Protein backbone atom coordinates (compact mmCIF):
# COMPACT_ATOMS: atom_id res chain seq x y z
CA UNK A 1 0.00 0.00 0.00
CA UNK A 2 2.81 2.39 0.93
CA UNK A 3 4.66 1.55 -2.28
CA UNK A 4 1.55 2.34 -4.31
CA UNK A 5 1.17 5.75 -2.61
CA UNK A 6 4.85 6.51 -3.21
CA UNK A 7 4.56 5.62 -6.87
CA UNK A 8 1.45 7.72 -7.35
CA UNK A 9 2.76 10.79 -5.49
CA UNK A 10 5.06 12.09 -8.27
CA UNK A 11 2.33 11.45 -10.83
CA UNK A 12 -0.12 13.88 -9.20
CA UNK A 13 1.78 17.11 -10.02
CA UNK A 14 2.35 15.91 -13.59
CA UNK A 15 -1.33 15.09 -13.93
CA UNK A 16 -2.25 18.46 -12.47
CA UNK A 17 0.04 20.29 -14.90
CA UNK A 18 -1.40 18.27 -17.76
CA UNK A 19 -4.82 19.76 -17.05
CA UNK A 20 -5.81 22.41 -19.56
CA UNK A 21 -7.42 24.54 -16.85
CA UNK A 22 -4.19 24.54 -14.86
CA UNK A 23 -2.09 25.54 -17.86
CA UNK A 24 -4.48 28.37 -18.71
CA UNK A 25 -4.41 29.55 -15.08
CA UNK A 26 -0.62 29.57 -15.06
CA UNK A 27 -0.60 31.48 -18.35
CA UNK A 28 -2.95 34.13 -16.93
CA UNK A 29 -0.96 34.41 -13.68
CA UNK A 30 2.44 34.65 -15.37
CA UNK A 31 2.24 38.40 -16.27
CA UNK A 32 1.20 39.24 -12.72
CA UNK A 33 4.03 37.17 -11.25
CA UNK A 34 6.58 38.78 -13.58
CA UNK A 35 5.17 42.23 -12.74
CA UNK A 36 5.51 41.60 -9.00
CA UNK A 37 9.01 40.15 -9.34
CA UNK A 38 10.33 43.00 -11.48
CA UNK A 39 8.66 45.98 -9.80
CA UNK A 40 8.42 44.83 -6.17
CA UNK A 41 10.62 41.87 -5.25
CA UNK A 42 13.71 42.88 -7.22
CA UNK A 43 13.84 46.53 -5.96
CA UNK A 44 13.33 45.43 -2.34
CA UNK A 45 15.94 42.68 -2.64
CA UNK A 46 18.40 45.09 -4.32
CA UNK A 47 17.87 47.68 -1.59
CA UNK A 48 18.46 45.05 1.10
CA UNK A 49 21.70 43.96 -0.57
CA UNK A 50 22.83 47.57 -0.97
CA UNK A 51 22.25 48.22 2.73
CA UNK A 52 24.50 45.24 3.61
CA UNK A 53 27.45 46.27 1.40
CA UNK A 54 30.42 48.39 2.37
CA UNK A 55 32.20 50.78 0.02
CA UNK A 56 34.50 47.95 -1.14
CA UNK A 57 31.56 45.56 -1.66
CA UNK A 58 32.15 43.49 1.49
CA UNK A 59 29.38 42.46 3.86
CA UNK A 60 28.73 44.87 6.75
CA UNK A 61 26.10 45.94 9.26
CA UNK A 62 27.72 49.37 9.64
CA UNK A 63 24.89 51.20 7.89
CA UNK A 64 22.27 49.76 10.23
CA UNK A 65 24.39 50.60 13.26
CA UNK A 66 24.76 54.13 11.89
CA UNK A 67 21.00 54.37 11.25
CA UNK A 68 20.23 53.40 14.85
CA UNK A 69 22.65 55.75 16.59
CA UNK A 70 23.20 59.47 16.98
CA UNK A 71 21.30 61.92 14.80
CA UNK A 72 19.77 59.18 12.66
CA UNK A 73 18.21 57.54 15.73
CA UNK A 74 16.83 60.95 16.74
CA UNK A 75 15.26 61.26 13.28
CA UNK A 76 13.69 57.82 13.70
CA UNK A 77 12.17 58.82 17.04
CA UNK A 78 10.95 62.10 15.54
CA UNK A 79 9.30 60.18 12.71
CA UNK A 80 7.58 57.81 15.13
CA UNK A 81 6.43 60.69 17.36
CA UNK A 82 5.02 62.83 14.55
CA UNK A 83 3.36 59.79 12.96
CA UNK A 84 1.75 58.87 16.28
CA UNK A 85 0.52 62.45 16.84
CA UNK A 86 -0.87 62.53 13.30
CA UNK A 87 -2.62 59.18 13.80
CA UNK A 88 -4.25 60.31 17.07
CA UNK A 89 -5.49 63.62 15.64
CA UNK A 90 -6.69 61.97 12.43
CA UNK A 91 -8.55 59.44 14.52
CA UNK A 92 -10.20 62.07 16.73
CA UNK A 93 -11.32 64.37 13.92
CA UNK A 94 -12.10 61.44 11.63
CA UNK A 95 -14.28 59.80 14.29
CA UNK A 96 -16.30 62.96 14.88
CA UNK A 97 -16.74 63.64 11.17
CA UNK A 98 -17.51 60.05 10.17
CA UNK A 99 -19.96 59.66 13.06
CA UNK A 100 -21.81 62.80 12.00
CA UNK A 101 -21.93 61.73 8.34
CA UNK A 102 -23.10 58.21 9.18
CA UNK A 103 -26.19 59.66 10.85
CA UNK A 104 -27.26 61.58 7.74
CA UNK A 105 -29.65 60.33 5.09
CA UNK A 106 -27.91 58.51 2.21
CA UNK A 107 -28.17 61.47 -0.19
CA UNK A 108 -26.68 63.99 2.23
CA UNK A 109 -24.12 61.45 3.45
CA UNK A 110 -22.97 60.91 -0.13
CA UNK A 111 -22.57 64.65 -0.67
CA UNK A 112 -20.66 65.02 2.60
CA UNK A 113 -18.33 62.17 1.67
CA UNK A 114 -17.79 63.80 -1.70
CA UNK A 115 -16.67 66.98 0.06
CA UNK A 116 -14.26 64.91 2.16
CA UNK A 117 -12.81 62.94 -0.74
CA UNK A 118 -12.61 65.50 -3.59
CA UNK A 119 -9.78 67.59 -2.00
CA UNK A 120 -7.76 64.38 -1.87
CA UNK A 121 -7.72 64.33 -5.68
CA UNK A 122 -5.71 67.57 -5.66
CA UNK A 123 -1.93 67.26 -5.61
CA UNK A 124 -0.48 66.98 -2.11
CA UNK A 125 2.07 69.63 -3.09
CA UNK A 126 -0.68 72.12 -3.95
CA UNK A 127 -2.56 71.41 -0.71
CA UNK A 128 0.64 71.80 1.30
CA UNK A 129 1.31 75.22 -0.22
CA UNK A 130 -2.30 76.09 0.58
CA UNK A 131 -1.65 75.31 4.24
CA UNK A 132 1.54 77.40 4.15
CA UNK A 133 -0.49 80.36 2.90
CA UNK A 134 -3.19 79.84 5.53
CA UNK A 135 -0.83 79.35 8.48
CA UNK A 136 1.77 82.03 7.66
CA UNK A 137 2.33 85.11 9.80
CA UNK A 138 0.13 87.09 7.42
CA UNK A 139 -2.13 84.16 6.63
CA UNK A 140 -5.87 83.89 7.17
CA UNK A 141 -5.57 82.02 10.47
CA UNK A 142 -3.18 84.47 12.15
CA UNK A 143 -4.95 87.52 10.70
CA UNK A 144 -8.25 86.24 12.13
CA UNK A 145 -6.71 85.53 15.53
CA UNK A 146 -5.08 88.96 15.56
CA UNK A 147 -8.38 90.63 14.65
CA UNK A 148 -10.02 88.78 17.57
CA UNK A 149 -7.31 90.21 19.88
CA UNK A 150 -6.16 86.74 20.94
CA UNK A 151 -3.14 87.12 23.30
CA UNK A 152 0.09 86.07 21.62
CA UNK A 153 -1.21 86.35 18.06
CA UNK A 154 0.21 85.98 15.48
CA UNK A 155 1.44 82.50 16.39
CA UNK A 156 4.29 80.54 14.85
CA UNK A 157 2.34 77.85 13.02
CA UNK A 158 4.92 76.95 10.36
CA UNK A 159 8.36 75.35 10.27
CA UNK A 160 7.84 73.56 13.57
CA UNK A 161 6.24 70.32 14.75
CA UNK A 162 2.80 71.92 15.04
CA UNK A 163 2.84 72.88 11.37
CA UNK A 164 3.96 69.41 10.31
CA UNK A 165 1.25 67.71 12.37
CA UNK A 166 -1.47 70.06 11.05
CA UNK A 167 -0.45 69.51 7.45
CA UNK A 168 0.07 65.77 7.74
CA UNK A 169 -3.22 65.30 9.62
CA UNK A 170 -5.10 67.03 6.82
CA UNK A 171 -3.55 64.59 4.34
CA UNK A 172 -4.43 61.52 6.41
CA UNK A 173 -7.95 62.61 7.38
CA UNK A 174 -9.75 61.38 4.20
CA UNK A 175 -8.37 57.86 4.71
CA UNK A 176 -9.58 57.82 8.30
CA UNK A 177 -13.04 59.17 7.47
CA UNK A 178 -13.54 56.71 4.62
CA UNK A 179 -12.59 53.73 6.75
CA UNK A 180 -14.57 54.78 9.81
CA UNK A 181 -17.63 55.76 7.77
CA UNK A 182 -17.85 52.25 6.31
CA UNK A 183 -17.61 50.71 9.79
CA UNK A 184 -20.11 53.09 11.38
CA UNK A 185 -22.58 52.73 8.53
CA UNK A 186 -22.61 48.99 9.17
CA UNK A 187 -23.54 49.32 12.86
CA UNK A 188 -27.04 48.00 13.54
CA UNK A 189 -28.84 50.98 15.07
CA UNK A 190 -31.41 48.63 16.56
CA UNK A 191 -28.81 47.59 19.13
CA UNK A 192 -28.52 51.20 20.29
CA UNK A 193 -32.32 51.54 20.41
CA UNK A 194 -32.56 48.30 22.40
CA UNK A 195 -30.01 49.56 24.93
CA UNK A 196 -31.92 52.85 25.25
CA UNK A 197 -35.20 50.99 25.79
CA UNK A 198 -33.60 49.14 28.69
CA UNK A 199 -32.75 52.41 30.43
CA UNK A 200 -29.14 52.93 29.37
CA UNK A 201 -28.01 56.55 29.04
CA UNK A 202 -26.22 58.03 26.05
CA UNK A 203 -22.79 57.75 27.65
CA UNK A 204 -23.41 54.12 28.62
CA UNK A 205 -24.70 53.26 25.14
CA UNK A 206 -21.69 54.90 23.54
CA UNK A 207 -19.17 53.28 25.89
CA UNK A 208 -20.61 49.77 26.16
CA UNK A 209 -22.43 49.25 22.85
CA UNK A 210 -21.32 51.63 20.09
CA UNK A 211 -17.62 51.93 20.89
CA UNK A 212 -16.95 48.15 21.04
CA UNK A 213 -18.70 47.73 17.67
CA UNK A 214 -16.50 50.32 15.93
CA UNK A 215 -13.31 49.56 17.89
CA UNK A 216 -11.74 47.36 15.14
CA UNK A 217 -12.34 50.16 12.64
CA UNK A 218 -10.78 52.69 14.99
CA UNK A 219 -7.70 50.53 15.43
CA UNK A 220 -7.35 49.95 11.69
CA UNK A 221 -7.85 53.64 10.85
CA UNK A 222 -5.32 54.76 13.45
CA UNK A 223 -2.71 52.25 12.33
CA UNK A 224 -3.30 53.12 8.68
CA UNK A 225 -2.70 56.82 9.37
CA UNK A 226 0.39 55.95 11.38
CA UNK A 227 1.83 53.75 8.62
CA UNK A 228 1.17 56.30 5.87
CA UNK A 229 2.73 59.07 7.97
CA UNK A 230 5.94 57.06 8.50
CA UNK A 231 7.01 57.47 4.90
CA UNK A 232 5.36 60.80 4.11
CA UNK A 233 7.73 63.31 2.56
CA UNK A 234 6.18 66.41 0.95
CA UNK A 235 4.39 68.03 3.89
CA UNK A 236 7.09 67.47 6.56
CA UNK A 237 9.77 68.71 4.16
CA UNK A 238 7.89 71.94 3.33
CA UNK A 239 6.18 72.72 6.64
CA UNK A 240 8.81 71.50 9.09
CA UNK A 241 12.11 72.82 10.34
CA UNK A 242 15.50 71.16 10.97
CA UNK A 243 14.19 69.56 14.17
CA UNK A 244 11.29 67.94 12.31
CA UNK A 245 13.37 65.94 9.83
CA UNK A 246 11.70 62.60 9.16
CA UNK A 247 13.07 59.39 7.67
CA UNK A 248 11.83 60.11 4.14
CA UNK A 249 13.51 63.54 4.21
CA UNK A 250 16.70 62.02 5.59
CA UNK A 251 16.78 59.41 2.82
CA UNK A 252 16.37 62.16 0.22
CA UNK A 253 19.24 64.14 1.77
CA UNK A 254 21.54 61.12 1.88
CA UNK A 255 20.92 60.33 -1.78
CA UNK A 256 20.84 63.80 -3.35
CA UNK A 257 23.31 65.72 -1.18
CA UNK A 258 25.67 63.14 0.34
CA UNK A 259 25.54 60.47 -2.40
CA UNK A 260 25.27 57.92 0.39
CA UNK A 261 23.17 55.19 -1.19
CA UNK A 262 24.11 52.47 1.31
CA UNK A 263 22.99 54.48 4.31
CA UNK A 264 19.81 55.53 2.51
CA UNK A 265 19.12 51.87 1.68
CA UNK A 266 19.48 50.91 5.35
CA UNK A 267 17.06 53.69 6.33
CA UNK A 268 14.65 52.45 3.67
CA UNK A 269 14.81 48.88 4.96
CA UNK A 270 14.13 50.08 8.51
CA UNK A 271 11.16 52.08 7.25
CA UNK A 272 9.91 49.02 5.37
CA UNK A 273 10.20 46.85 8.49
CA UNK A 274 8.23 49.41 10.52
CA UNK A 275 5.56 49.54 7.80
CA UNK A 276 5.28 45.74 7.59
CA UNK A 277 5.02 45.55 11.39
CA UNK A 278 2.18 48.08 11.28
CA UNK A 279 0.39 46.16 8.51
CA UNK A 280 0.75 42.94 10.48
CA UNK A 281 -0.73 44.67 13.49
CA UNK A 282 -3.66 45.88 11.34
CA UNK A 283 -4.20 42.29 10.19
CA UNK A 284 -4.18 40.99 13.75
CA UNK A 285 -6.58 43.68 14.95
CA UNK A 286 -8.93 43.04 12.02
CA UNK A 287 -8.89 39.29 12.68
CA UNK A 288 -9.63 39.83 16.36
CA UNK A 289 -12.51 42.14 15.46
CA UNK A 290 -13.97 39.59 13.05
CA UNK A 291 -13.68 36.85 15.68
CA UNK A 292 -15.42 39.05 18.25
CA UNK A 293 -18.27 39.76 15.82
CA UNK A 294 -18.73 36.03 15.21
CA UNK A 295 -18.83 35.33 18.94
CA UNK A 296 -21.37 38.10 19.47
CA UNK A 297 -23.50 36.85 16.59
CA UNK A 298 -23.52 33.32 17.98
GROMACS .gro file of C-alpha atoms in nm:
model
  298
    1UNK     CA    1   0.000   0.000   0.000
    2UNK     CA    2   0.281   0.239   0.093
    3UNK     CA    3   0.466   0.155  -0.228
    4UNK     CA    4   0.155   0.234  -0.431
    5UNK     CA    5   0.117   0.575  -0.261
    6UNK     CA    6   0.485   0.651  -0.321
    7UNK     CA    7   0.456   0.562  -0.687
    8UNK     CA    8   0.145   0.772  -0.735
    9UNK     CA    9   0.276   1.079  -0.549
   10UNK     CA   10   0.506   1.209  -0.827
   11UNK     CA   11   0.233   1.145  -1.083
   12UNK     CA   12  -0.012   1.388  -0.920
   13UNK     CA   13   0.178   1.711  -1.002
   14UNK     CA   14   0.235   1.591  -1.359
   15UNK     CA   15  -0.133   1.509  -1.393
   16UNK     CA   16  -0.225   1.846  -1.247
   17UNK     CA   17   0.004   2.029  -1.490
   18UNK     CA   18  -0.140   1.827  -1.776
   19UNK     CA   19  -0.482   1.976  -1.705
   20UNK     CA   20  -0.581   2.241  -1.956
   21UNK     CA   21  -0.742   2.454  -1.685
   22UNK     CA   22  -0.419   2.454  -1.486
   23UNK     CA   23  -0.209   2.554  -1.786
   24UNK     CA   24  -0.448   2.837  -1.871
   25UNK     CA   25  -0.441   2.955  -1.508
   26UNK     CA   26  -0.062   2.957  -1.506
   27UNK     CA   27  -0.060   3.148  -1.835
   28UNK     CA   28  -0.295   3.413  -1.693
   29UNK     CA   29  -0.096   3.441  -1.368
   30UNK     CA   30   0.244   3.465  -1.537
   31UNK     CA   31   0.224   3.840  -1.627
   32UNK     CA   32   0.120   3.924  -1.272
   33UNK     CA   33   0.403   3.717  -1.125
   34UNK     CA   34   0.658   3.878  -1.358
   35UNK     CA   35   0.517   4.223  -1.274
   36UNK     CA   36   0.551   4.160  -0.900
   37UNK     CA   37   0.901   4.015  -0.934
   38UNK     CA   38   1.033   4.300  -1.148
   39UNK     CA   39   0.866   4.598  -0.980
   40UNK     CA   40   0.842   4.483  -0.617
   41UNK     CA   41   1.062   4.187  -0.525
   42UNK     CA   42   1.371   4.288  -0.722
   43UNK     CA   43   1.384   4.653  -0.596
   44UNK     CA   44   1.333   4.543  -0.234
   45UNK     CA   45   1.594   4.268  -0.264
   46UNK     CA   46   1.840   4.509  -0.432
   47UNK     CA   47   1.787   4.768  -0.159
   48UNK     CA   48   1.846   4.505   0.110
   49UNK     CA   49   2.170   4.396  -0.057
   50UNK     CA   50   2.283   4.757  -0.097
   51UNK     CA   51   2.225   4.822   0.273
   52UNK     CA   52   2.450   4.524   0.361
   53UNK     CA   53   2.745   4.627   0.140
   54UNK     CA   54   3.042   4.839   0.237
   55UNK     CA   55   3.220   5.078   0.002
   56UNK     CA   56   3.450   4.795  -0.114
   57UNK     CA   57   3.156   4.556  -0.166
   58UNK     CA   58   3.215   4.349   0.149
   59UNK     CA   59   2.938   4.246   0.386
   60UNK     CA   60   2.873   4.487   0.675
   61UNK     CA   61   2.610   4.594   0.926
   62UNK     CA   62   2.772   4.937   0.964
   63UNK     CA   63   2.489   5.120   0.789
   64UNK     CA   64   2.227   4.976   1.023
   65UNK     CA   65   2.439   5.060   1.326
   66UNK     CA   66   2.476   5.413   1.189
   67UNK     CA   67   2.100   5.437   1.125
   68UNK     CA   68   2.023   5.340   1.485
   69UNK     CA   69   2.265   5.575   1.659
   70UNK     CA   70   2.320   5.947   1.698
   71UNK     CA   71   2.130   6.192   1.480
   72UNK     CA   72   1.977   5.918   1.266
   73UNK     CA   73   1.821   5.754   1.573
   74UNK     CA   74   1.683   6.095   1.674
   75UNK     CA   75   1.526   6.126   1.328
   76UNK     CA   76   1.369   5.782   1.370
   77UNK     CA   77   1.217   5.882   1.704
   78UNK     CA   78   1.095   6.210   1.554
   79UNK     CA   79   0.930   6.018   1.271
   80UNK     CA   80   0.758   5.781   1.513
   81UNK     CA   81   0.643   6.069   1.736
   82UNK     CA   82   0.502   6.283   1.455
   83UNK     CA   83   0.336   5.979   1.296
   84UNK     CA   84   0.175   5.887   1.628
   85UNK     CA   85   0.052   6.245   1.684
   86UNK     CA   86  -0.087   6.253   1.330
   87UNK     CA   87  -0.262   5.918   1.380
   88UNK     CA   88  -0.425   6.031   1.707
   89UNK     CA   89  -0.549   6.362   1.564
   90UNK     CA   90  -0.669   6.197   1.243
   91UNK     CA   91  -0.855   5.944   1.452
   92UNK     CA   92  -1.020   6.207   1.673
   93UNK     CA   93  -1.132   6.437   1.392
   94UNK     CA   94  -1.210   6.144   1.163
   95UNK     CA   95  -1.428   5.980   1.429
   96UNK     CA   96  -1.630   6.296   1.488
   97UNK     CA   97  -1.674   6.364   1.117
   98UNK     CA   98  -1.751   6.005   1.017
   99UNK     CA   99  -1.996   5.966   1.306
  100UNK     CA  100  -2.181   6.280   1.200
  101UNK     CA  101  -2.193   6.173   0.834
  102UNK     CA  102  -2.310   5.821   0.918
  103UNK     CA  103  -2.619   5.966   1.085
  104UNK     CA  104  -2.726   6.158   0.774
  105UNK     CA  105  -2.965   6.033   0.509
  106UNK     CA  106  -2.791   5.851   0.221
  107UNK     CA  107  -2.817   6.147  -0.019
  108UNK     CA  108  -2.668   6.399   0.223
  109UNK     CA  109  -2.412   6.145   0.345
  110UNK     CA  110  -2.297   6.091  -0.013
  111UNK     CA  111  -2.257   6.465  -0.067
  112UNK     CA  112  -2.066   6.502   0.260
  113UNK     CA  113  -1.833   6.217   0.167
  114UNK     CA  114  -1.779   6.380  -0.170
  115UNK     CA  115  -1.667   6.698   0.006
  116UNK     CA  116  -1.426   6.491   0.216
  117UNK     CA  117  -1.281   6.294  -0.074
  118UNK     CA  118  -1.261   6.550  -0.359
  119UNK     CA  119  -0.978   6.759  -0.200
  120UNK     CA  120  -0.776   6.438  -0.187
  121UNK     CA  121  -0.772   6.433  -0.568
  122UNK     CA  122  -0.571   6.757  -0.566
  123UNK     CA  123  -0.193   6.726  -0.561
  124UNK     CA  124  -0.048   6.698  -0.211
  125UNK     CA  125   0.207   6.963  -0.309
  126UNK     CA  126  -0.068   7.212  -0.395
  127UNK     CA  127  -0.256   7.141  -0.071
  128UNK     CA  128   0.064   7.180   0.130
  129UNK     CA  129   0.131   7.522  -0.022
  130UNK     CA  130  -0.230   7.609   0.058
  131UNK     CA  131  -0.165   7.531   0.424
  132UNK     CA  132   0.154   7.740   0.415
  133UNK     CA  133  -0.049   8.036   0.290
  134UNK     CA  134  -0.319   7.984   0.553
  135UNK     CA  135  -0.083   7.935   0.848
  136UNK     CA  136   0.177   8.203   0.766
  137UNK     CA  137   0.233   8.511   0.980
  138UNK     CA  138   0.013   8.709   0.742
  139UNK     CA  139  -0.213   8.416   0.663
  140UNK     CA  140  -0.587   8.389   0.717
  141UNK     CA  141  -0.557   8.202   1.047
  142UNK     CA  142  -0.318   8.447   1.215
  143UNK     CA  143  -0.495   8.752   1.070
  144UNK     CA  144  -0.825   8.624   1.213
  145UNK     CA  145  -0.671   8.553   1.553
  146UNK     CA  146  -0.508   8.896   1.556
  147UNK     CA  147  -0.838   9.063   1.465
  148UNK     CA  148  -1.002   8.878   1.757
  149UNK     CA  149  -0.731   9.021   1.988
  150UNK     CA  150  -0.616   8.674   2.094
  151UNK     CA  151  -0.314   8.712   2.330
  152UNK     CA  152   0.009   8.607   2.162
  153UNK     CA  153  -0.121   8.635   1.806
  154UNK     CA  154   0.021   8.598   1.548
  155UNK     CA  155   0.144   8.250   1.639
  156UNK     CA  156   0.429   8.054   1.485
  157UNK     CA  157   0.234   7.785   1.302
  158UNK     CA  158   0.492   7.695   1.036
  159UNK     CA  159   0.836   7.535   1.027
  160UNK     CA  160   0.784   7.356   1.357
  161UNK     CA  161   0.624   7.032   1.475
  162UNK     CA  162   0.280   7.192   1.504
  163UNK     CA  163   0.284   7.288   1.137
  164UNK     CA  164   0.396   6.941   1.031
  165UNK     CA  165   0.125   6.771   1.237
  166UNK     CA  166  -0.147   7.006   1.105
  167UNK     CA  167  -0.045   6.951   0.745
  168UNK     CA  168   0.007   6.577   0.774
  169UNK     CA  169  -0.322   6.530   0.962
  170UNK     CA  170  -0.510   6.703   0.682
  171UNK     CA  171  -0.355   6.459   0.434
  172UNK     CA  172  -0.443   6.152   0.641
  173UNK     CA  173  -0.795   6.261   0.738
  174UNK     CA  174  -0.975   6.138   0.420
  175UNK     CA  175  -0.837   5.786   0.471
  176UNK     CA  176  -0.958   5.782   0.830
  177UNK     CA  177  -1.304   5.917   0.747
  178UNK     CA  178  -1.354   5.671   0.462
  179UNK     CA  179  -1.259   5.373   0.675
  180UNK     CA  180  -1.457   5.478   0.981
  181UNK     CA  181  -1.763   5.576   0.777
  182UNK     CA  182  -1.785   5.225   0.631
  183UNK     CA  183  -1.761   5.071   0.979
  184UNK     CA  184  -2.011   5.309   1.138
  185UNK     CA  185  -2.258   5.273   0.853
  186UNK     CA  186  -2.261   4.899   0.917
  187UNK     CA  187  -2.354   4.932   1.286
  188UNK     CA  188  -2.704   4.800   1.354
  189UNK     CA  189  -2.884   5.098   1.507
  190UNK     CA  190  -3.141   4.863   1.656
  191UNK     CA  191  -2.881   4.759   1.913
  192UNK     CA  192  -2.852   5.120   2.029
  193UNK     CA  193  -3.232   5.154   2.041
  194UNK     CA  194  -3.256   4.830   2.240
  195UNK     CA  195  -3.001   4.956   2.493
  196UNK     CA  196  -3.192   5.285   2.525
  197UNK     CA  197  -3.520   5.099   2.579
  198UNK     CA  198  -3.360   4.914   2.869
  199UNK     CA  199  -3.275   5.241   3.043
  200UNK     CA  200  -2.914   5.293   2.937
  201UNK     CA  201  -2.801   5.655   2.904
  202UNK     CA  202  -2.622   5.803   2.605
  203UNK     CA  203  -2.279   5.775   2.765
  204UNK     CA  204  -2.341   5.412   2.862
  205UNK     CA  205  -2.470   5.326   2.514
  206UNK     CA  206  -2.169   5.490   2.354
  207UNK     CA  207  -1.917   5.328   2.589
  208UNK     CA  208  -2.061   4.977   2.616
  209UNK     CA  209  -2.243   4.925   2.285
  210UNK     CA  210  -2.132   5.163   2.009
  211UNK     CA  211  -1.762   5.193   2.089
  212UNK     CA  212  -1.695   4.815   2.104
  213UNK     CA  213  -1.870   4.773   1.767
  214UNK     CA  214  -1.650   5.032   1.593
  215UNK     CA  215  -1.331   4.956   1.789
  216UNK     CA  216  -1.174   4.736   1.514
  217UNK     CA  217  -1.234   5.016   1.264
  218UNK     CA  218  -1.078   5.269   1.499
  219UNK     CA  219  -0.770   5.053   1.543
  220UNK     CA  220  -0.735   4.995   1.169
  221UNK     CA  221  -0.785   5.364   1.085
  222UNK     CA  222  -0.532   5.476   1.345
  223UNK     CA  223  -0.271   5.225   1.233
  224UNK     CA  224  -0.330   5.312   0.868
  225UNK     CA  225  -0.270   5.682   0.937
  226UNK     CA  226   0.039   5.595   1.138
  227UNK     CA  227   0.183   5.375   0.862
  228UNK     CA  228   0.117   5.630   0.587
  229UNK     CA  229   0.273   5.907   0.797
  230UNK     CA  230   0.594   5.706   0.850
  231UNK     CA  231   0.701   5.747   0.490
  232UNK     CA  232   0.536   6.080   0.411
  233UNK     CA  233   0.773   6.331   0.256
  234UNK     CA  234   0.618   6.641   0.095
  235UNK     CA  235   0.439   6.803   0.389
  236UNK     CA  236   0.709   6.747   0.656
  237UNK     CA  237   0.977   6.871   0.416
  238UNK     CA  238   0.789   7.194   0.333
  239UNK     CA  239   0.618   7.272   0.664
  240UNK     CA  240   0.881   7.150   0.909
  241UNK     CA  241   1.211   7.282   1.034
  242UNK     CA  242   1.550   7.116   1.097
  243UNK     CA  243   1.419   6.956   1.417
  244UNK     CA  244   1.129   6.794   1.231
  245UNK     CA  245   1.337   6.594   0.983
  246UNK     CA  246   1.170   6.260   0.916
  247UNK     CA  247   1.307   5.939   0.767
  248UNK     CA  248   1.183   6.011   0.414
  249UNK     CA  249   1.351   6.354   0.421
  250UNK     CA  250   1.670   6.202   0.559
  251UNK     CA  251   1.678   5.941   0.282
  252UNK     CA  252   1.637   6.216   0.022
  253UNK     CA  253   1.924   6.414   0.177
  254UNK     CA  254   2.154   6.112   0.188
  255UNK     CA  255   2.092   6.033  -0.178
  256UNK     CA  256   2.084   6.380  -0.335
  257UNK     CA  257   2.331   6.572  -0.118
  258UNK     CA  258   2.567   6.314   0.034
  259UNK     CA  259   2.554   6.047  -0.240
  260UNK     CA  260   2.527   5.792   0.039
  261UNK     CA  261   2.317   5.519  -0.119
  262UNK     CA  262   2.411   5.247   0.131
  263UNK     CA  263   2.299   5.448   0.431
  264UNK     CA  264   1.981   5.553   0.251
  265UNK     CA  265   1.912   5.187   0.168
  266UNK     CA  266   1.948   5.091   0.535
  267UNK     CA  267   1.706   5.369   0.633
  268UNK     CA  268   1.465   5.245   0.367
  269UNK     CA  269   1.481   4.888   0.496
  270UNK     CA  270   1.413   5.008   0.851
  271UNK     CA  271   1.116   5.208   0.725
  272UNK     CA  272   0.991   4.902   0.537
  273UNK     CA  273   1.020   4.685   0.849
  274UNK     CA  274   0.823   4.941   1.052
  275UNK     CA  275   0.556   4.954   0.780
  276UNK     CA  276   0.528   4.574   0.759
  277UNK     CA  277   0.502   4.555   1.139
  278UNK     CA  278   0.218   4.808   1.128
  279UNK     CA  279   0.039   4.616   0.851
  280UNK     CA  280   0.075   4.294   1.048
  281UNK     CA  281  -0.073   4.467   1.349
  282UNK     CA  282  -0.366   4.588   1.134
  283UNK     CA  283  -0.420   4.229   1.019
  284UNK     CA  284  -0.418   4.099   1.375
  285UNK     CA  285  -0.658   4.368   1.495
  286UNK     CA  286  -0.893   4.304   1.202
  287UNK     CA  287  -0.889   3.929   1.268
  288UNK     CA  288  -0.963   3.983   1.636
  289UNK     CA  289  -1.251   4.214   1.546
  290UNK     CA  290  -1.397   3.959   1.305
  291UNK     CA  291  -1.368   3.685   1.568
  292UNK     CA  292  -1.542   3.905   1.825
  293UNK     CA  293  -1.827   3.976   1.582
  294UNK     CA  294  -1.873   3.603   1.521
  295UNK     CA  295  -1.883   3.533   1.894
  296UNK     CA  296  -2.137   3.810   1.947
  297UNK     CA  297  -2.350   3.685   1.659
  298UNK     CA  298  -2.352   3.332   1.798
   0.00000   0.00000   0.00000
